[in-house]
Amino acid sequence: MELPAAAAATNSLPWRQALVLGLLALVVYGLVAGERLLRPSTDPHFILQAEAFLAGQLELTRPPPHANDWASYQELTLVGGETLRGVYRTSGRGGQHRRFQTLDGRLLLLEPGQVQRTRTRTFVSFPSFPAVLMLPFVAVLGPRFSDVAFTVVLAALNVALLFLLLELLVVRGYSGRTRRENLLLAGLFAFGTVHFWCAVLGQVWFTALILGVTLSTLYLLAALDARHPLLAGLCLGLGMATRTPLAFASAFFLLQLWRPAGVWQLRRWRAWVRPLALFAAPILVIGLLLVAMNLARFGQPFEFGHTYLAGGTIPRIRTHGLFGWHFLGQNLAAALLLLPVFSLASPYVQLSRHGMSLLLSTPPLLLLATPRRWLLAAPPARGLGVALLVALGGVVLPLLFYQNTGHIQYGYRFSLDFTPLLWGLLALRRFRTGRLFGALAVLAVVVNLFGALTFKRYELLYDDHFLRLPW
């Protein structure tokens, strides 16, 4: 009996309005991207990865255009024929002690005469699904393929998908938002968040984030009410193969399955074994493929290559690892505290390349913290809100302890990993889309339009200040 109901719900969605909204976003993003659309970006990591896949290998087929964010190590052939893979480590004053650390962690002191041949092997450290998606385009166009145009199209699709998600919440009885309100919320997402300026760049970091939004929104559409477990698992698995923090959004599907309508159903385990298996199967398959790829490249199942960025020489990673308490303060500051600095001298405003507070780049998010009752009173909406909040926490936590704030960026770009979850909460939240919301939304659009027009174009406006008074 559920299949006709699900089909009716799907047919009642406003597909035409979603298409128009997506086309509008495509035009605006394309105009702002401008001349960038005509050529690859300056950081075409996924294009080079696609070229490697087409050549039947994991290692790059040609030298990278620069040294930024490529994973590399040395492959040494010793006199006796033994092959070692790893990086050189230096210690002592002036680095007089130089040892070779293999991929499996051994530290070896090699004499100069022992090494017969040295070769640098270079890889893309980012999860590779964006490169897989680019394969047919790179096969046809080769290095002329524009990852900027690719990203712009995906970003426009995201706007349509997010609008459909908001409307589906209405159809399923979770949200009381009107069509006009959902259009406003979708427009805010399109032009009043970091999604705007990330959409027009096409560089490896931003392409991954934009595709991550595509997959996470599709995941939420499929996972709502646990209606489509196989599709939800596929979208989440591909999201994990694009942006690894998205794996922690699995809590949303699990709570939709185990706690439908806000009531625990753990005793009815026979009813959820099959959907759980369908959900887990594609995630497991994709996870195993990622593990196999990591083992082939770096000899470790969960090593994507970030340890070997800049040949393994980045000090903060060598000292503190990829995750740790050491990074919590700077990540919180980048997400919530960083502000522009104004002065009376040209260029009058300095924006930090470490980012900008989410409360300034998207001020309507402040409405999530107003003291009124947090979610709609109906138990189903409360249950959905809890599922969204738990998934949100799962995605946010690893980002807060990660070794990188997102630098270089205009706003806190990692927020895109959890923006669809936030928008689900905005749909359920009790606030009016009146004058206050309108004023905050206009401010958000102005702030992000400024970033979309100036970031990576007018470098005089940007510096590396971290926390400084904005006057």
XYZ file of C-alpha atoms in Angstrom:
471
model
C 0.000 0.000 0.000
C 2.960 2.350 0.477
C 4.032 2.374 -3.157
C 0.990 4.253 -4.524
C 1.214 6.712 -1.625
C 4.889 7.299 -2.314
C 4.181 7.794 -6.010
C 1.397 10.270 -5.209
C 3.734 12.203 -2.926
C 6.362 12.331 -5.659
C 3.851 13.466 -8.281
C 2.607 16.261 -6.021
C 6.042 17.870 -5.836
C 6.424 21.143 -7.779
C 8.849 19.919 -10.429
C 8.300 22.901 -12.732
C 9.059 25.438 -10.024
C 12.152 23.435 -9.077
C 13.299 23.479 -12.711
C 12.756 27.235 -12.998
C 14.610 27.819 -9.728
C 17.505 25.660 -10.896
C 17.693 27.460 -14.241
C 17.670 30.845 -12.492
C 20.542 29.720 -10.270
C 22.382 28.383 -13.340
C 22.142 31.767 -15.069
C 23.280 33.736 -12.012
C 26.130 31.360 -11.199
C 27.223 31.344 -14.841
C 27.236 35.144 -15.059
C 29.255 35.485 -11.868
C 31.705 32.739 -12.926
C 32.171 34.626 -16.216
C 35.369 33.889 -18.069
C 36.222 31.015 -15.691
C 33.667 28.846 -17.480
C 35.798 28.657 -20.613
C 38.741 26.753 -19.188
C 39.796 24.417 -16.361
C 40.384 25.996 -12.966
C 43.842 26.561 -11.540
C 43.422 23.469 -9.333
C 42.189 20.709 -11.681
C 43.013 17.806 -9.358
C 39.936 15.788 -10.306
C 40.609 16.256 -14.017
C 44.094 14.813 -13.587
C 42.682 11.981 -11.476
C 40.155 11.221 -14.224
C 43.010 11.140 -16.760
C 44.825 8.634 -14.556
C 41.719 6.441 -14.288
C 41.302 6.515 -18.076
C 44.933 5.376 -18.376
C 44.197 2.467 -16.010
C 46.255 3.712 -13.067
C 45.968 5.614 -9.774
C 49.120 7.695 -10.047
C 48.997 10.904 -12.093
C 49.906 10.526 -15.748
C 51.445 14.005 -15.989
C 53.142 16.385 -13.554
C 50.734 18.564 -11.535
C 50.588 22.271 -12.455
C 51.771 23.356 -8.980
C 52.674 21.944 -5.555
C 49.449 22.744 -3.680
C 47.520 19.831 -2.119
C 48.970 16.879 -3.976
C 49.948 13.749 -2.090
C 53.420 12.502 -2.959
C 56.163 10.241 -1.704
C 59.472 8.858 -2.909
C 59.928 5.426 -4.398
C 63.534 4.314 -3.922
C 65.202 1.452 -5.747
C 68.150 0.166 -3.717
C 71.320 -1.345 -5.153
C 70.176 -4.852 -4.278
C 66.894 -4.362 -6.154
C 64.680 -3.736 -3.095
C 62.024 -1.030 -3.503
C 61.051 1.309 -0.671
C 58.171 3.775 -0.635
C 57.982 6.648 1.819
C 59.267 10.123 2.699
C 62.453 11.553 4.128
C 62.342 12.847 7.697
C 64.884 15.248 9.163
C 65.756 15.841 12.819
C 68.349 17.636 14.865
C 69.530 21.197 14.504
C 69.689 22.185 10.874
C 68.139 18.840 9.919
C 71.484 17.057 9.928
C 69.860 13.677 10.642
C 67.955 12.482 7.592
C 66.081 9.200 7.716
C 63.670 7.544 5.344
C 60.238 6.695 6.782
C 58.476 3.967 4.826
C 54.715 3.907 4.292
C 54.412 1.210 6.976
C 56.164 3.451 9.510
C 59.725 2.060 9.562
C 62.537 4.611 9.990
C 65.644 3.676 7.992
C 69.050 5.342 7.839
C 70.199 4.971 4.249
C 73.725 5.493 3.041
C 74.111 7.582 -0.160
C 75.494 4.638 -2.100
C 72.537 2.408 -1.243
C 70.012 4.278 -3.417
C 70.239 3.459 -7.092
C 67.174 5.326 -8.359
C 64.617 7.787 -6.907
C 61.186 8.472 -8.332
C 58.487 10.789 -6.999
C 54.975 9.326 -7.132
C 52.119 11.844 -7.041
C 48.436 11.218 -6.290
C 45.227 13.135 -5.644
C 44.504 12.957 -1.929
C 40.824 13.870 -2.165
C 38.165 11.119 -2.305
C 37.724 10.315 -5.945
C 34.016 10.156 -6.851
C 34.095 13.643 -8.460
C 36.811 12.336 -10.793
C 34.685 9.276 -11.600
C 31.762 11.550 -12.483
C 34.041 13.574 -14.772
C 35.313 10.511 -16.678
C 33.092 10.758 -19.785
C 33.721 14.494 -20.150
C 37.496 14.157 -19.731
C 37.475 11.229 -22.160
C 35.955 13.489 -24.824
C 37.493 16.884 -24.052
C 40.737 15.862 -22.337
C 42.540 18.614 -20.402
C 40.261 21.250 -21.985
C 37.328 20.093 -19.830
C 36.168 22.886 -17.505
C 35.667 21.809 -13.912
C 34.235 25.310 -13.371
C 31.280 24.664 -15.702
C 30.882 21.208 -14.133
C 30.628 22.770 -10.671
C 28.234 25.524 -11.781
C 25.804 22.949 -13.211
C 25.939 20.842 -10.039
C 25.393 23.935 -7.888
C 22.277 24.887 -9.869
C 20.999 21.328 -9.472
C 21.529 21.644 -5.706
C 19.147 24.615 -5.541
C 16.383 22.642 -7.265
C 16.995 19.568 -5.110
C 16.934 21.520 -1.868
C 13.644 23.167 -2.838
C 12.192 19.715 -3.558
C 13.401 18.511 -0.144
C 11.625 21.417 1.573
C 8.457 20.651 -0.384
C 8.682 16.945 0.427
C 8.720 17.828 4.128
C 5.409 19.607 3.541
C 3.921 16.705 1.553
C 4.875 14.225 4.284
C 3.288 16.413 6.971
C 6.451 17.509 8.786
C 6.593 21.152 7.708
C 3.900 23.803 7.645
C 5.831 26.077 5.303
C 4.021 27.591 2.335
C 5.315 27.331 -1.234
C 6.417 30.972 -1.015
C 8.381 30.308 2.185
C 10.119 27.305 0.682
C 11.054 29.365 -2.378
C 12.527 31.991 -0.046
C 14.490 29.370 1.890
C 15.784 27.822 -1.343
C 16.745 31.270 -2.633
C 18.552 31.984 0.630
C 20.492 28.755 0.192
C 21.329 29.589 -3.429
C 22.537 33.152 -2.941
C 22.869 33.744 0.809
C 25.286 31.015 1.870
C 28.847 29.951 1.098
C 27.301 27.775 -1.609
C 27.164 30.903 -3.829
C 30.850 31.720 -3.959
C 31.919 28.048 -3.907
C 29.684 27.406 -6.935
C 31.567 29.756 -9.266
C 35.164 28.596 -8.698
C 35.471 24.984 -9.835
C 38.700 24.303 -7.938
C 39.150 20.883 -6.362
C 38.101 21.876 -2.836
C 34.931 23.660 -3.938
C 33.906 21.099 -6.556
C 34.003 18.390 -3.882
C 31.907 20.486 -1.506
C 29.296 21.314 -4.159
C 28.984 17.666 -5.239
C 28.817 16.738 -1.552
C 25.726 18.957 -1.231
C 24.176 17.232 -4.255
C 24.661 13.793 -2.763
C 23.678 14.706 0.795
C 20.443 16.340 -0.427
C 19.619 13.291 -2.541
C 20.371 11.174 0.519
C 17.916 13.135 2.668
C 15.248 12.882 -0.030
C 15.678 9.093 -0.166
C 16.138 8.564 3.582
C 13.091 10.543 4.715
C 10.793 8.066 6.496
C 13.340 5.398 5.457
C 11.299 5.009 2.234
C 14.187 4.226 -0.162
C 16.963 2.480 1.809
C 19.011 1.260 -1.172
C 19.019 4.672 -2.847
C 19.760 6.383 0.476
C 22.733 4.074 1.053
C 24.024 4.628 -2.475
C 23.822 8.427 -2.162
C 25.468 8.375 1.269
C 28.213 6.017 0.075
C 28.964 8.223 -2.931
C 28.854 11.233 -0.611
C 31.440 9.521 1.581
C 33.542 8.989 -1.563
C 33.315 12.740 -2.178
C 33.430 14.283 1.310
C 34.266 11.771 4.056
C 32.437 13.647 6.886
C 29.144 12.891 5.136
C 29.453 9.280 6.330
C 28.407 10.481 9.791
C 25.033 11.624 8.420
C 24.062 7.920 8.445
C 22.441 8.604 11.821
C 19.574 10.312 9.986
C 18.481 7.159 8.153
C 18.988 4.979 11.226
C 16.786 7.212 13.364
C 14.158 7.391 10.610
C 14.164 3.584 10.628
C 14.362 2.929 14.377
C 12.414 5.957 15.612
C 9.694 6.766 13.066
C 7.279 9.537 14.145
C 9.475 10.118 17.185
C 8.684 6.725 18.797
C 11.340 4.044 19.264
C 10.621 0.793 17.386
C 13.628 -1.287 18.456
C 11.495 -4.277 19.461
C 10.202 -4.599 15.913
C 13.651 -5.551 14.678
C 12.366 -7.944 12.005
C 10.719 -5.005 10.211
C 13.942 -3.056 9.827
C 16.504 -5.796 9.146
C 15.846 -5.790 5.385
C 15.886 -1.981 4.887
C 18.997 -1.771 7.064
C 20.734 -4.375 4.903
C 19.719 -2.531 1.724
C 21.009 0.748 3.188
C 24.307 -0.731 4.334
C 25.123 -2.744 1.184
C 26.183 0.113 -1.159
C 27.987 1.891 1.669
C 29.972 -1.282 2.377
C 30.826 -1.839 -1.294
C 31.935 1.770 -1.806
C 33.836 1.706 1.476
C 35.723 -1.420 0.424
C 36.605 0.178 -2.917
C 38.002 3.215 -1.090
C 39.977 0.969 1.255
C 41.401 -0.985 -1.696
C 42.401 2.243 -3.423
C 44.098 3.545 -0.279
C 45.972 0.283 0.214
C 47.189 0.315 -3.372
C 48.444 3.898 -3.124
C 49.607 4.340 0.467
C 49.632 0.899 2.069
C 47.083 1.914 4.728
C 43.313 1.292 4.534
C 42.221 4.698 5.841
C 45.017 6.836 4.412
C 43.648 9.003 1.588
C 46.997 10.770 1.247
C 46.565 13.803 3.487
C 49.523 12.680 5.582
C 51.621 12.965 2.421
C 50.502 16.438 1.340
C 53.569 18.469 0.338
C 55.558 15.258 0.515
C 54.624 14.727 4.167
C 56.286 17.948 5.332
C 53.340 19.987 6.712
C 54.391 20.714 10.333
C 50.936 20.691 11.987
C 50.102 17.279 10.520
C 53.469 15.815 11.500
C 53.124 17.157 15.053
C 49.409 16.723 15.829
C 48.060 14.358 13.175
C 44.985 14.973 11.038
C 42.564 15.280 13.982
C 42.988 16.476 17.560
C 41.960 18.847 20.361
C 44.735 21.161 19.242
C 42.616 22.254 16.258
C 39.277 22.816 18.047
C 39.828 26.480 18.957
C 40.882 27.604 15.506
C 38.024 25.730 13.824
C 35.426 27.251 16.166
C 36.922 30.693 15.517
C 36.831 30.199 11.747
C 33.227 29.003 11.870
C 31.776 31.533 14.318
C 34.092 34.434 15.191
C 36.082 35.631 12.191
C 35.013 39.045 10.883
C 36.218 41.483 8.226
C 38.502 44.311 9.358
C 37.583 47.844 8.288
C 39.887 50.871 8.005
C 39.964 54.391 6.569
C 42.804 53.520 4.202
C 42.521 51.672 0.897
C 41.275 48.983 0.342
C 39.057 49.914 3.360
C 38.156 46.314 4.180
C 40.346 43.251 4.754
C 38.812 39.808 4.662
C 40.578 36.834 6.171
C 41.524 33.923 3.951
C 40.707 31.777 6.982
C 37.028 32.582 6.392
C 34.175 34.448 8.011
C 31.690 33.730 10.778
C 28.612 31.826 9.601
C 26.543 34.300 11.622
C 27.701 37.068 9.279
C 27.809 35.157 6.001
C 24.318 33.707 6.625
C 22.708 35.751 9.446
C 19.242 34.089 9.135
C 20.850 31.139 10.922
C 20.489 33.276 14.071
C 16.783 32.452 13.937
C 17.635 28.871 14.883
C 18.671 30.158 18.313
C 15.610 32.275 19.155
C 13.950 31.371 22.475
C 10.584 30.230 21.095
C 9.668 26.566 21.081
C 12.378 24.974 18.991
C 10.433 22.645 16.733
C 6.856 22.102 15.658
C 4.692 20.575 18.386
C 3.589 17.511 16.423
C 5.510 14.373 17.532
C 6.448 13.353 13.942
C 8.105 16.735 13.383
C 9.907 16.494 16.718
C 11.210 13.047 15.784
C 12.445 14.306 12.427
C 14.053 17.300 14.115
C 15.937 15.014 16.490
C 17.155 12.901 13.560
C 18.379 16.017 11.738
C 20.108 17.324 14.876
C 21.881 14.034 15.608
C 23.077 13.741 11.998
C 24.162 17.386 12.090
C 26.244 16.749 15.197
C 27.811 13.685 13.597
C 28.958 15.668 10.558
C 30.092 18.746 12.510
C 32.248 16.999 15.123
C 35.031 15.684 12.842
C 35.176 19.068 11.098
C 35.806 20.841 14.419
C 38.798 18.624 15.209
C 40.268 18.565 11.688
C 43.725 19.980 11.016
C 42.465 22.560 8.490
C 40.031 25.444 9.025
C 39.219 25.488 5.311
C 41.904 28.072 4.529
C 41.923 29.522 1.819
C 38.248 30.586 1.770
C 35.824 33.515 1.898
C 33.368 32.011 4.370
C 33.446 28.812 6.389
C 33.243 26.465 3.403
C 33.104 23.219 5.402
C 29.616 24.264 6.502
C 28.366 22.959 3.142
C 28.798 19.442 4.518
C 25.908 20.057 6.910
C 23.921 22.823 5.162
C 21.135 20.512 3.833
C 20.622 19.290 7.406
C 20.480 22.890 8.639
C 17.906 23.765 5.989
C 15.769 20.854 7.116
C 15.835 22.345 10.612
C 15.001 25.803 9.255
C 11.936 24.299 7.596
C 10.785 22.819 10.925
C 11.753 25.795 13.068
C 9.039 28.099 14.365
C 9.863 31.540 12.971
C 8.137 33.808 10.514
C 9.610 34.749 7.161
C 8.658 38.374 7.789
C 10.591 41.623 7.856
C 13.335 40.404 10.179
C 13.954 37.305 8.084
C 13.821 39.407 4.911
C 16.377 41.913 6.216
C 18.737 39.150 7.353
C 18.311 37.317 4.034
C 19.125 40.453 2.018
C 22.255 40.954 4.140
C 23.241 37.332 3.495
C 22.839 37.750 -0.272
C 24.887 40.969 -0.281
C 27.689 39.380 1.767
C 27.906 36.259 -0.400
C 27.526 38.123 -3.695
C 30.489 40.256 -2.648
C 32.482 37.093 -1.989
C 31.425 35.476 -5.262
C 32.567 38.568 -7.190
C 35.818 39.304 -5.336
C 37.241 36.057 -3.940
C 40.157 34.848 -6.063
C 39.789 37.986 -8.212
C 40.748 40.962 -6.006
C 43.496 39.643 -3.778
C 44.194 43.075 -2.238
C 40.990 42.653 -0.233
C 42.264 39.473 1.425
C 44.967 38.755 3.970
C 45.787 36.015 6.497
C 44.636 37.710 9.713
C 42.934 35.318 12.075
C 41.280 37.120 14.984
C 41.433 40.898 15.024
C 38.960 43.605 15.966
C 36.912 44.561 12.885
C 37.764 48.279 13.174
